Amino acid sequence: MAGWFPVGMLAAMPPTPHTTPEPGEARIRDRGDACPGALRLHPAEDGRLARLRLPAGRLTSRQVETLATAAETLGDGRISITSRGNAELRGLTDDCGATLAALLAEADLLPSPTHERVRNIVASPASGLDGLGRADVQLWARDLDAALCAEPRAAALSGRFLFVLDDGRGDVAGLGGDVKLIADGDGTAVLWPGGPQVFRLAAADAVRAALAAALAFLDAADAAGTGAWRPRELAVTHVPDWAGALAAAGIAAEALPVPPAPFSAPPGPGALGDGHLYVLAPLGRLTAAQLRALLPADEVRFTPWRGAVVVGAGPERLRDLEAYGLITRPDAPGAGVTACTGRPGCAKSLADVRADALVALPAALPGPLPVHFSGCERRCGHPHGAWVDVLATGTEGDSYSVDGVPTPRTSLSEAVAAARGPATPTHPATPTR
Ligand code: SF4
């Protein structure tokens, strides 16, 4: 059985190490990283929650079927796509952990139980499919995943540590990664290892360089002893010697002045390249039937914009997918609209934001800005860049603010439409929050 492991491993996930801060440095946190995973189920109001890391969002046909089956037989029948292109299952029963783990392992969705929460890799979803981009970073993502899982020390990374691999088109470079690789011309790549230092190196060394940078961060975090989970949390006195780490790994790298990050809008739903499709999940969530409707496909790639690239599917499939309730057109009302879990799944929520979004959306015209509905000020899963902030504010679930303007629930459609702006095909270029 591929990827199988003893059930005893379920409780043996490595804790985030606690070390002592150096004199003069305050601890950032004293708790370990409690990020949910496939083996560490999180108790929520609607049952247990599992978060499955899918490097580059990639699923084989068999894995699509497994995910749909797991959602139907163990959970609430739905699959959420996260802002990192991972998958979440909700409404899981308290005692389903071993069954879920066995299902996922059987489908090669748990290649390393000790590393399952650190396989956070976002990569340009259309890379290698549409002729854009300077390299196929989907291949880099697979190599990086294998390298991470083969490196025991990498299991100590936080479940929040993120690798971002952009093929040069700029679609994911702005998504806030901790270690970023951007494909450049002439067989090179640019490495941004989480600080104001950037290195150019051979594309053939890109994956090894990303891993070396992550391990250098771990060494620096251990030395600092402040409980940092991400490079940006390290004090300047503990910024890793990135150049030294690359040299120690045998990687030739040239330090560069920090360039502006490339930017391009995410793909709109519809046909993609030659013989592929892109669809969005309504409010970022798929039913098991909607997920299965993506098949047949050579593979499916979940995206950070809560959609799915369907590799090897022609435009004649769009009509069927729309009939399943998937968003297949950029001008569909739900395009670009997401929502957090809200009531009843999250105890912190002031409203059933998903239900309110569904009521408001048919009357709210699509616009250039993404929209995110949040049940409380944590704003879980909000988009990067500029977006319309729809926040529940009233304890009775009847009042909101839209970009800070108090708005009764009954006026959400008009307020969201006004905040989104005219439906022109533009996109914000500068991250603002
Ligand atoms: S934003 Fe608040 S209400 Fe929504 S899921 Fe996060 S914690 Fe819960």
Short mmCIF file of C-alpha atoms and ligand atoms in Angstrom, two decimals:
data_model
loop_
_atom_site.label_atom_id
_atom_site.label_comp_id
_atom_site.label_asym_id
_atom_site.label_seq_id
_atom_site.Cartn_x
_atom_site.Cartn_y
_atom_site.Cartn_z
CA MET A 1 0.00 0.00 0.00
CA ALA A 2 1.68 3.18 -1.14
CA GLY A 3 2.57 5.65 1.59
CA TRP A 4 1.07 3.48 4.36
CA PHE A 5 2.17 4.00 7.95
CA PRO A 6 1.19 2.69 11.39
CA VAL A 7 -1.87 4.27 12.96
CA GLY A 8 0.33 5.08 15.96
CA MET A 9 1.91 7.76 13.78
CA LEU A 10 -1.30 9.75 14.07
CA ALA A 11 -0.26 11.11 17.43
CA ALA A 12 3.43 11.39 16.62
CA MET A 13 3.57 14.61 14.64
CA PRO A 14 6.73 16.56 15.46
CA PRO A 15 6.08 19.55 17.71
CA THR A 16 7.54 22.93 16.89
CA PRO A 17 10.71 22.99 19.00
CA HIS A 18 10.90 25.43 21.90
CA THR A 19 14.26 27.02 22.50
CA THR A 20 15.38 29.80 24.80
CA PRO A 21 15.52 33.32 23.34
CA GLU A 22 18.81 35.10 23.36
CA PRO A 23 19.22 37.92 25.92
CA GLY A 24 17.31 41.02 24.80
CA GLU A 25 15.01 39.17 22.42
CA ALA A 26 11.42 38.51 23.35
CA ARG A 27 9.68 35.28 22.56
CA ILE A 28 7.11 35.72 19.79
CA ARG A 29 5.08 32.81 21.06
CA ASP A 30 5.28 30.01 23.56
CA ARG A 31 2.91 27.62 21.89
CA GLY A 32 3.70 25.12 19.20
CA ASP A 33 2.23 25.34 15.73
CA ALA A 34 -1.34 24.03 15.96
CA CYS A 35 -2.09 24.22 12.23
CA PRO A 36 -4.52 21.47 11.27
CA GLY A 37 -3.39 18.71 8.95
CA ALA A 38 -4.56 15.43 7.52
CA LEU A 39 -3.38 13.63 10.66
CA ARG A 40 -3.98 16.43 13.15
CA LEU A 41 -7.71 17.06 12.98
CA HIS A 42 -8.97 20.34 14.36
CA PRO A 43 -12.17 20.38 16.44
CA ALA A 44 -14.67 22.88 15.00
CA GLU A 45 -18.33 23.61 15.71
CA ASP A 46 -19.40 21.43 12.78
CA GLY A 47 -17.14 18.48 13.60
CA ARG A 48 -13.47 17.78 12.95
CA LEU A 49 -11.60 19.59 10.21
CA ALA A 50 -8.75 18.11 8.15
CA ARG A 51 -6.45 20.20 5.96
CA LEU A 52 -4.71 18.27 3.20
CA ARG A 53 -1.59 19.78 1.71
CA LEU A 54 -1.60 19.44 -2.06
CA PRO A 55 1.74 20.72 -3.41
CA ALA A 56 0.93 23.01 -6.38
CA GLY A 57 -2.71 22.03 -5.79
CA ARG A 58 -2.18 18.89 -7.86
CA LEU A 59 -4.52 15.90 -7.79
CA THR A 60 -4.48 12.85 -10.00
CA SER A 61 -7.83 11.43 -11.15
CA ARG A 62 -7.57 8.76 -8.50
CA GLN A 63 -6.90 11.35 -5.82
CA VAL A 64 -9.91 13.38 -6.97
CA GLU A 65 -12.06 10.30 -6.49
CA THR A 66 -10.52 9.60 -3.07
CA LEU A 67 -11.13 13.14 -1.88
CA ALA A 68 -14.74 13.03 -3.01
CA THR A 69 -15.25 9.68 -1.29
CA ALA A 70 -13.63 10.91 1.94
CA ALA A 71 -15.89 13.98 1.98
CA GLU A 72 -19.00 11.89 1.39
CA THR A 73 -18.32 9.00 3.73
CA LEU A 74 -16.50 10.75 6.59
CA GLY A 75 -17.39 14.44 6.33
CA ASP A 76 -20.13 16.81 5.29
CA GLY A 77 -19.86 15.95 1.59
CA ARG A 78 -17.94 19.09 0.63
CA ILE A 79 -14.35 20.01 -0.16
CA SER A 80 -13.07 23.52 0.52
CA ILE A 81 -10.24 24.94 -1.56
CA THR A 82 -7.96 27.14 0.55
CA SER A 83 -6.07 30.30 -0.40
CA ARG A 84 -2.97 28.11 -0.84
CA GLY A 85 -4.70 25.67 -3.16
CA ASN A 86 -4.94 23.05 -0.43
CA ALA A 87 -8.08 21.09 0.42
CA GLU A 88 -10.12 21.03 3.61
CA LEU A 89 -12.66 18.47 4.75
CA ARG A 90 -15.16 19.52 7.41
CA GLY A 91 -17.85 17.88 9.50
CA LEU A 92 -15.63 14.85 10.13
CA THR A 93 -16.60 12.48 12.92
CA ASP A 94 -14.43 12.36 16.04
CA ASP A 95 -13.27 8.82 15.41
CA CYS A 96 -12.55 8.93 11.68
CA GLY A 97 -8.83 9.80 11.88
CA ALA A 98 -7.41 6.35 11.16
CA THR A 99 -9.91 5.65 8.36
CA LEU A 100 -9.20 9.01 6.73
CA ALA A 101 -5.45 8.50 7.00
CA ALA A 102 -5.71 5.06 5.40
CA LEU A 103 -7.82 6.40 2.53
CA LEU A 104 -5.40 9.25 1.86
CA ALA A 105 -2.32 7.05 2.14
CA GLU A 106 -3.80 4.52 -0.28
CA ALA A 107 -4.11 7.33 -2.85
CA ASP A 108 -0.57 8.65 -2.26
CA LEU A 109 -1.89 11.78 -0.59
CA LEU A 110 0.30 11.18 2.47
CA PRO A 111 3.78 10.47 1.11
CA SER A 112 5.42 11.30 4.45
CA PRO A 113 3.36 11.35 7.66
CA THR A 114 6.06 13.34 9.45
CA HIS A 115 6.04 16.04 6.76
CA GLU A 116 2.36 16.19 5.89
CA ARG A 117 1.81 19.72 7.25
CA VAL A 118 4.97 21.27 5.76
CA ARG A 119 4.22 20.48 2.11
CA ASN A 120 2.97 24.03 1.53
CA ILE A 121 3.87 24.78 -2.08
CA VAL A 122 2.00 27.20 -4.32
CA ALA A 123 3.03 27.18 -8.00
CA SER A 124 1.71 28.97 -11.08
CA PRO A 125 -1.31 26.71 -11.81
CA ALA A 126 -1.23 27.02 -15.60
CA SER A 127 2.52 26.51 -15.85
CA GLY A 128 3.43 24.18 -18.68
CA LEU A 129 -0.06 24.35 -20.19
CA ASP A 130 -0.50 27.65 -21.98
CA GLY A 131 2.88 28.61 -23.38
CA LEU A 132 3.30 31.47 -20.93
CA GLY A 133 5.99 31.48 -18.29
CA ARG A 134 9.70 30.83 -18.50
CA ALA A 135 9.79 27.37 -16.97
CA ASP A 136 7.40 24.64 -15.92
CA VAL A 137 7.33 25.29 -12.20
CA GLN A 138 4.77 22.54 -11.70
CA LEU A 139 7.72 20.21 -12.24
CA TRP A 140 9.76 22.21 -9.73
CA ALA A 141 6.94 21.80 -7.23
CA ARG A 142 7.01 18.04 -7.54
CA ASP A 143 10.79 17.97 -7.10
CA LEU A 144 10.61 20.33 -4.13
CA ASP A 145 7.93 18.21 -2.49
CA ALA A 146 10.07 15.10 -2.89
CA ALA A 147 13.13 16.92 -1.53
CA LEU A 148 11.18 18.25 1.48
CA CYS A 149 9.80 14.83 2.33
CA ALA A 150 13.27 13.28 2.03
CA GLU A 151 14.85 15.79 4.43
CA PRO A 152 14.11 14.84 8.07
CA ARG A 153 14.99 18.29 9.36
CA ALA A 154 12.35 19.90 7.12
CA ALA A 155 9.64 18.28 9.25
CA ALA A 156 10.37 20.97 11.86
CA LEU A 157 9.04 23.75 9.59
CA SER A 158 5.82 25.36 10.71
CA GLY A 159 2.62 24.32 8.97
CA ARG A 160 2.37 27.97 7.88
CA PHE A 161 5.74 28.16 6.12
CA LEU A 162 5.04 28.66 2.43
CA PHE A 163 7.06 28.06 -0.73
CA VAL A 164 5.92 30.04 -3.77
CA LEU A 165 7.08 29.06 -7.27
CA ASP A 166 6.23 31.53 -10.01
CA ASP A 167 6.99 30.65 -13.62
CA GLY A 168 7.75 34.29 -14.39
CA ARG A 169 4.22 35.35 -15.32
CA GLY A 170 3.73 36.90 -11.88
CA ASP A 171 0.44 35.24 -10.95
CA VAL A 172 1.57 33.84 -7.60
CA ALA A 173 4.69 35.91 -6.81
CA GLY A 174 2.60 38.32 -4.71
CA LEU A 175 1.01 35.67 -2.53
CA GLY A 176 3.27 36.18 0.44
CA GLY A 177 5.59 33.17 0.36
CA ASP A 178 8.41 32.66 2.84
CA VAL A 179 10.78 31.25 0.22
CA LYS A 180 10.01 32.33 -3.31
CA LEU A 181 11.42 31.13 -6.62
CA ILE A 182 10.71 33.06 -9.79
CA ALA A 183 11.73 31.60 -13.14
CA ASP A 184 13.82 34.05 -15.14
CA GLY A 185 15.34 34.10 -18.62
CA ASP A 186 18.26 32.06 -19.96
CA GLY A 187 17.68 29.08 -17.70
CA THR A 188 17.96 31.02 -14.45
CA ALA A 189 15.77 31.55 -11.42
CA VAL A 190 15.55 34.24 -8.77
CA LEU A 191 15.43 33.13 -5.15
CA TRP A 192 13.77 35.41 -2.55
CA PRO A 193 14.55 33.77 0.76
CA GLY A 194 12.32 35.85 2.96
CA GLY A 195 14.21 39.09 3.39
CA PRO A 196 15.65 42.03 1.49
CA GLN A 197 18.11 39.75 -0.27
CA VAL A 198 17.65 38.16 -3.64
CA PHE A 199 19.86 35.73 -5.57
CA ARG A 200 20.05 34.66 -9.17
CA LEU A 201 21.04 31.06 -9.76
CA ALA A 202 20.75 28.32 -12.35
CA ALA A 203 17.20 27.04 -12.74
CA ALA A 204 18.62 23.54 -12.37
CA ASP A 205 19.61 24.48 -8.80
CA ALA A 206 16.32 26.19 -7.94
CA VAL A 207 14.74 23.40 -5.93
CA ARG A 208 17.90 22.67 -3.93
CA ALA A 209 18.25 26.39 -3.25
CA ALA A 210 14.71 26.65 -1.90
CA LEU A 211 15.31 23.74 0.44
CA ALA A 212 18.67 25.14 1.55
CA ALA A 213 17.00 28.46 2.36
CA ALA A 214 14.28 26.75 4.42
CA LEU A 215 16.87 24.81 6.41
CA ALA A 216 18.91 27.98 6.95
CA PHE A 217 15.77 29.59 8.36
CA LEU A 218 15.29 26.67 10.76
CA ASP A 219 18.88 27.01 12.00
CA ALA A 220 18.43 30.75 12.49
CA ALA A 221 15.09 30.29 14.26
CA ASP A 222 16.62 27.72 16.60
CA ALA A 223 19.49 30.09 17.37
CA ALA A 224 17.12 32.99 18.03
CA GLY A 225 14.89 30.87 20.28
CA THR A 226 11.96 33.25 19.87
CA GLY A 227 9.53 30.71 18.45
CA ALA A 228 9.57 32.20 14.93
CA TRP A 229 7.57 30.29 12.36
CA ARG A 230 8.50 32.40 9.37
CA PRO A 231 11.63 34.32 8.25
CA ARG A 232 9.85 37.68 8.54
CA GLU A 233 9.52 37.05 12.28
CA LEU A 234 13.28 36.90 12.86
CA ALA A 235 15.03 39.92 14.33
CA VAL A 236 17.68 41.51 12.10
CA THR A 237 20.31 40.02 14.41
CA HIS A 238 19.18 36.56 13.37
CA VAL A 239 18.64 36.91 9.64
CA PRO A 240 20.18 33.76 8.16
CA ASP A 241 23.35 33.89 6.13
CA TRP A 242 21.51 33.04 2.94
CA ALA A 243 24.59 33.36 0.71
CA GLY A 244 26.54 31.09 3.05
CA ALA A 245 23.76 28.51 3.07
CA LEU A 246 23.66 28.44 -0.74
CA ALA A 247 27.44 28.15 -0.94
CA ALA A 248 27.42 25.33 1.62
CA ALA A 249 24.90 23.50 -0.57
CA GLY A 250 27.26 23.87 -3.54
CA ILE A 251 24.98 26.34 -5.34
CA ALA A 252 26.52 29.21 -7.28
CA ALA A 253 24.40 32.30 -6.69
CA GLU A 254 24.71 35.98 -7.54
CA ALA A 255 23.29 38.52 -5.08
CA LEU A 256 20.98 41.04 -6.76
CA PRO A 257 19.29 44.29 -5.83
CA VAL A 258 15.69 43.50 -4.91
CA PRO A 259 13.62 43.81 -8.10
CA PRO A 260 9.88 44.59 -8.17
CA ALA A 261 7.92 41.35 -7.98
CA PRO A 262 6.27 40.49 -11.30
CA PHE A 263 2.50 40.69 -11.30
CA SER A 264 -0.26 39.40 -13.52
CA ALA A 265 -3.93 38.81 -12.83
CA PRO A 266 -5.04 35.28 -12.04
CA PRO A 267 -6.73 33.44 -14.89
CA GLY A 268 -10.43 33.99 -15.45
CA PRO A 269 -12.69 30.94 -15.63
CA GLY A 270 -13.17 29.39 -19.07
CA ALA A 271 -10.90 27.77 -21.63
CA LEU A 272 -7.21 27.75 -20.73
CA GLY A 273 -4.46 27.27 -23.29
CA ASP A 274 -4.89 24.48 -25.77
CA GLY A 275 -7.25 21.84 -24.43
CA HIS A 276 -7.54 22.77 -20.75
CA LEU A 277 -10.17 24.47 -18.57
CA TYR A 278 -10.31 26.65 -15.52
CA VAL A 279 -13.37 26.78 -13.26
CA LEU A 280 -14.04 28.40 -9.89
CA ALA A 281 -15.67 26.76 -6.88
CA PRO A 282 -18.73 28.71 -5.65
CA LEU A 283 -17.57 30.53 -2.49
CA GLY A 284 -14.48 28.31 -2.61
CA ARG A 285 -16.29 25.09 -1.81
CA LEU A 286 -17.10 22.07 -3.99
CA THR A 287 -19.60 19.32 -3.41
CA ALA A 288 -18.29 15.81 -3.93
CA ALA A 289 -20.40 15.68 -7.11
CA GLN A 290 -18.85 18.92 -8.41
CA LEU A 291 -15.37 17.59 -7.72
CA ARG A 292 -16.10 14.35 -9.55
CA ALA A 293 -17.57 16.33 -12.45
CA LEU A 294 -14.04 17.59 -13.19
CA LEU A 295 -13.18 14.08 -14.37
CA PRO A 296 -12.12 12.79 -16.79
CA ALA A 297 -8.95 14.83 -16.66
CA ASP A 298 -5.25 14.21 -17.01
CA GLU A 299 -4.95 15.95 -13.66
CA VAL A 300 -6.69 18.64 -11.60
CA ARG A 301 -4.85 21.58 -10.02
CA PHE A 302 -6.51 23.53 -7.22
CA THR A 303 -5.54 27.20 -7.29
CA PRO A 304 -4.99 29.89 -4.61
CA TRP A 305 -8.05 31.67 -6.07
CA ARG A 306 -10.21 28.70 -5.09
CA GLY A 307 -10.59 27.28 -8.53
CA ALA A 308 -9.47 24.19 -10.40
CA VAL A 309 -7.46 23.86 -13.59
CA VAL A 310 -8.73 20.80 -15.43
CA VAL A 311 -5.83 19.50 -17.48
CA GLY A 312 -6.78 17.79 -20.72
CA ALA A 313 -10.39 19.00 -20.87
CA GLY A 314 -11.70 20.87 -23.90
CA PRO A 315 -14.11 23.83 -23.99
CA GLU A 316 -17.03 21.53 -24.90
CA ARG A 317 -17.02 20.47 -21.22
CA LEU A 318 -17.79 23.97 -19.93
CA ARG A 319 -21.55 23.70 -20.40
CA ASP A 320 -21.72 20.50 -18.34
CA LEU A 321 -19.57 21.96 -15.59
CA GLU A 322 -21.79 25.04 -15.43
CA ALA A 323 -24.80 22.74 -15.05
CA TYR A 324 -23.10 21.31 -11.96
CA GLY A 325 -23.02 24.80 -10.48
CA LEU A 326 -19.36 25.52 -11.13
CA ILE A 327 -18.34 29.03 -12.20
CA THR A 328 -17.21 28.87 -15.81
CA ARG A 329 -17.45 32.53 -16.91
CA PRO A 330 -15.66 35.65 -15.61
CA ASP A 331 -18.99 37.52 -15.65
CA ALA A 332 -20.84 35.00 -13.46
CA PRO A 333 -22.11 36.57 -10.21
CA GLY A 334 -19.97 34.41 -7.91
CA ALA A 335 -16.70 34.90 -9.81
CA GLY A 336 -14.07 36.33 -7.48
CA VAL A 337 -16.23 36.03 -4.37
CA THR A 338 -15.09 34.02 -1.36
CA ALA A 339 -16.23 33.61 2.24
CA CYS A 340 -14.78 32.25 5.44
CA THR A 341 -16.48 29.33 7.20
CA GLY A 342 -18.80 31.51 9.27
CA ARG A 343 -21.73 30.14 11.25
CA PRO A 344 -22.46 27.38 12.06
CA GLY A 345 -18.97 25.90 11.51
CA CYS A 346 -17.00 28.57 13.38
CA ALA A 347 -17.84 29.60 16.93
CA LYS A 348 -16.28 33.03 16.44
CA SER A 349 -18.57 34.02 13.61
CA LEU A 350 -21.25 36.67 14.04
CA ALA A 351 -23.25 35.55 10.99
CA ASP A 352 -23.85 32.80 8.47
CA VAL A 353 -21.69 34.66 5.97
CA ARG A 354 -21.87 31.98 3.30
CA ALA A 355 -25.67 32.04 3.26
CA ASP A 356 -25.69 35.84 3.24
CA ALA A 357 -23.19 35.90 0.37
CA LEU A 358 -25.34 33.53 -1.68
CA VAL A 359 -28.37 35.77 -1.16
CA ALA A 360 -26.46 38.94 -2.01
CA LEU A 361 -24.54 37.75 -5.02
CA PRO A 362 -27.13 37.23 -7.75
CA ALA A 363 -27.94 40.95 -7.57
CA ALA A 364 -24.33 42.13 -7.21
CA LEU A 365 -22.67 42.61 -10.57
CA PRO A 366 -19.25 41.05 -11.11
CA GLY A 367 -16.49 43.61 -10.83
CA PRO A 368 -12.72 43.85 -10.99
CA LEU A 369 -12.08 43.46 -7.25
CA PRO A 370 -12.28 40.17 -5.38
CA VAL A 371 -14.83 40.15 -2.55
CA HIS A 372 -14.44 38.31 0.74
CA PHE A 373 -17.14 37.78 3.37
CA SER A 374 -15.82 37.31 6.94
CA GLY A 375 -17.67 36.34 10.09
CA CYS A 376 -15.22 38.14 12.37
CA GLU A 377 -12.22 40.42 12.26
CA ARG A 378 -9.74 37.59 11.72
CA ARG A 379 -10.89 37.54 8.09
CA CYS A 380 -9.62 33.98 7.52
CA GLY A 381 -8.70 33.17 3.92
CA HIS A 382 -8.99 36.72 2.60
CA PRO A 383 -7.47 37.38 -0.84
CA HIS A 384 -4.10 39.02 -1.38
CA GLY A 385 -3.87 42.42 -3.01
CA ALA A 386 -6.82 44.82 -3.04
CA TRP A 387 -10.23 43.34 -2.25
CA VAL A 388 -13.67 44.28 -0.98
CA ASP A 389 -13.94 43.54 2.73
CA VAL A 390 -17.43 42.41 3.79
CA LEU A 391 -17.34 41.92 7.55
CA ALA A 392 -20.12 40.73 9.87
CA THR A 393 -20.38 43.18 12.75
CA GLY A 394 -23.70 42.64 14.52
CA THR A 395 -24.25 39.96 17.14
CA GLU A 396 -27.70 39.33 15.67
CA GLY A 397 -26.14 38.42 12.31
CA ASP A 398 -27.98 41.25 10.59
CA SER A 399 -25.35 43.92 10.13
CA TYR A 400 -22.13 44.15 8.21
CA SER A 401 -19.50 46.63 7.17
CA VAL A 402 -18.45 46.85 3.52
CA ASP A 403 -14.96 48.33 3.32
CA GLY A 404 -15.63 49.89 6.71
CA VAL A 405 -19.04 51.36 5.85
CA PRO A 406 -21.85 50.09 8.13
CA THR A 407 -24.31 48.15 5.98
CA PRO A 408 -27.47 46.26 6.93
CA ARG A 409 -27.62 42.70 5.61
CA THR A 410 -30.54 43.65 3.38
CA SER A 411 -28.39 46.18 1.49
CA LEU A 412 -25.36 43.98 0.88
CA SER A 413 -25.94 43.52 -2.86
CA GLU A 414 -25.89 47.24 -3.63
CA ALA A 415 -23.01 47.95 -1.27
CA VAL A 416 -20.86 45.15 -2.68
CA ALA A 417 -21.59 46.17 -6.27
CA ALA A 418 -20.61 49.77 -5.51
CA ALA A 419 -17.41 48.75 -3.72
CA ARG A 420 -16.38 46.39 -6.51
CA GLY A 421 -16.45 49.10 -9.11
CA PRO A 422 -17.34 48.85 -12.79
CA ALA A 423 -17.00 45.46 -14.42
CA THR A 424 -13.92 46.22 -16.45
CA PRO A 425 -11.21 43.62 -16.94
CA THR A 426 -8.68 45.29 -14.69
CA HIS A 427 -6.98 43.95 -11.61
CA PRO A 428 -5.22 45.54 -8.67
CA ALA A 429 -1.45 45.41 -9.01
CA THR A 430 -0.30 46.31 -5.55
CA PRO A 431 -0.95 44.27 -2.45
CA THR A 432 -2.55 46.55 0.14
CA ARG A 433 -3.26 44.19 3.04
S1 SF4 B 1 -12.86 34.86 9.94
FE1 SF4 B 1 -13.64 34.57 12.03
S2 SF4 B 1 -15.65 33.70 11.71
FE2 SF4 B 1 -14.55 33.42 9.80
S3 SF4 B 1 -13.65 31.38 9.94
FE3 SF4 B 1 -12.11 32.86 10.65
S4 SF4 B 1 -12.37 32.91 12.88
FE4 SF4 B 1 -14.24 32.00 12.01
#
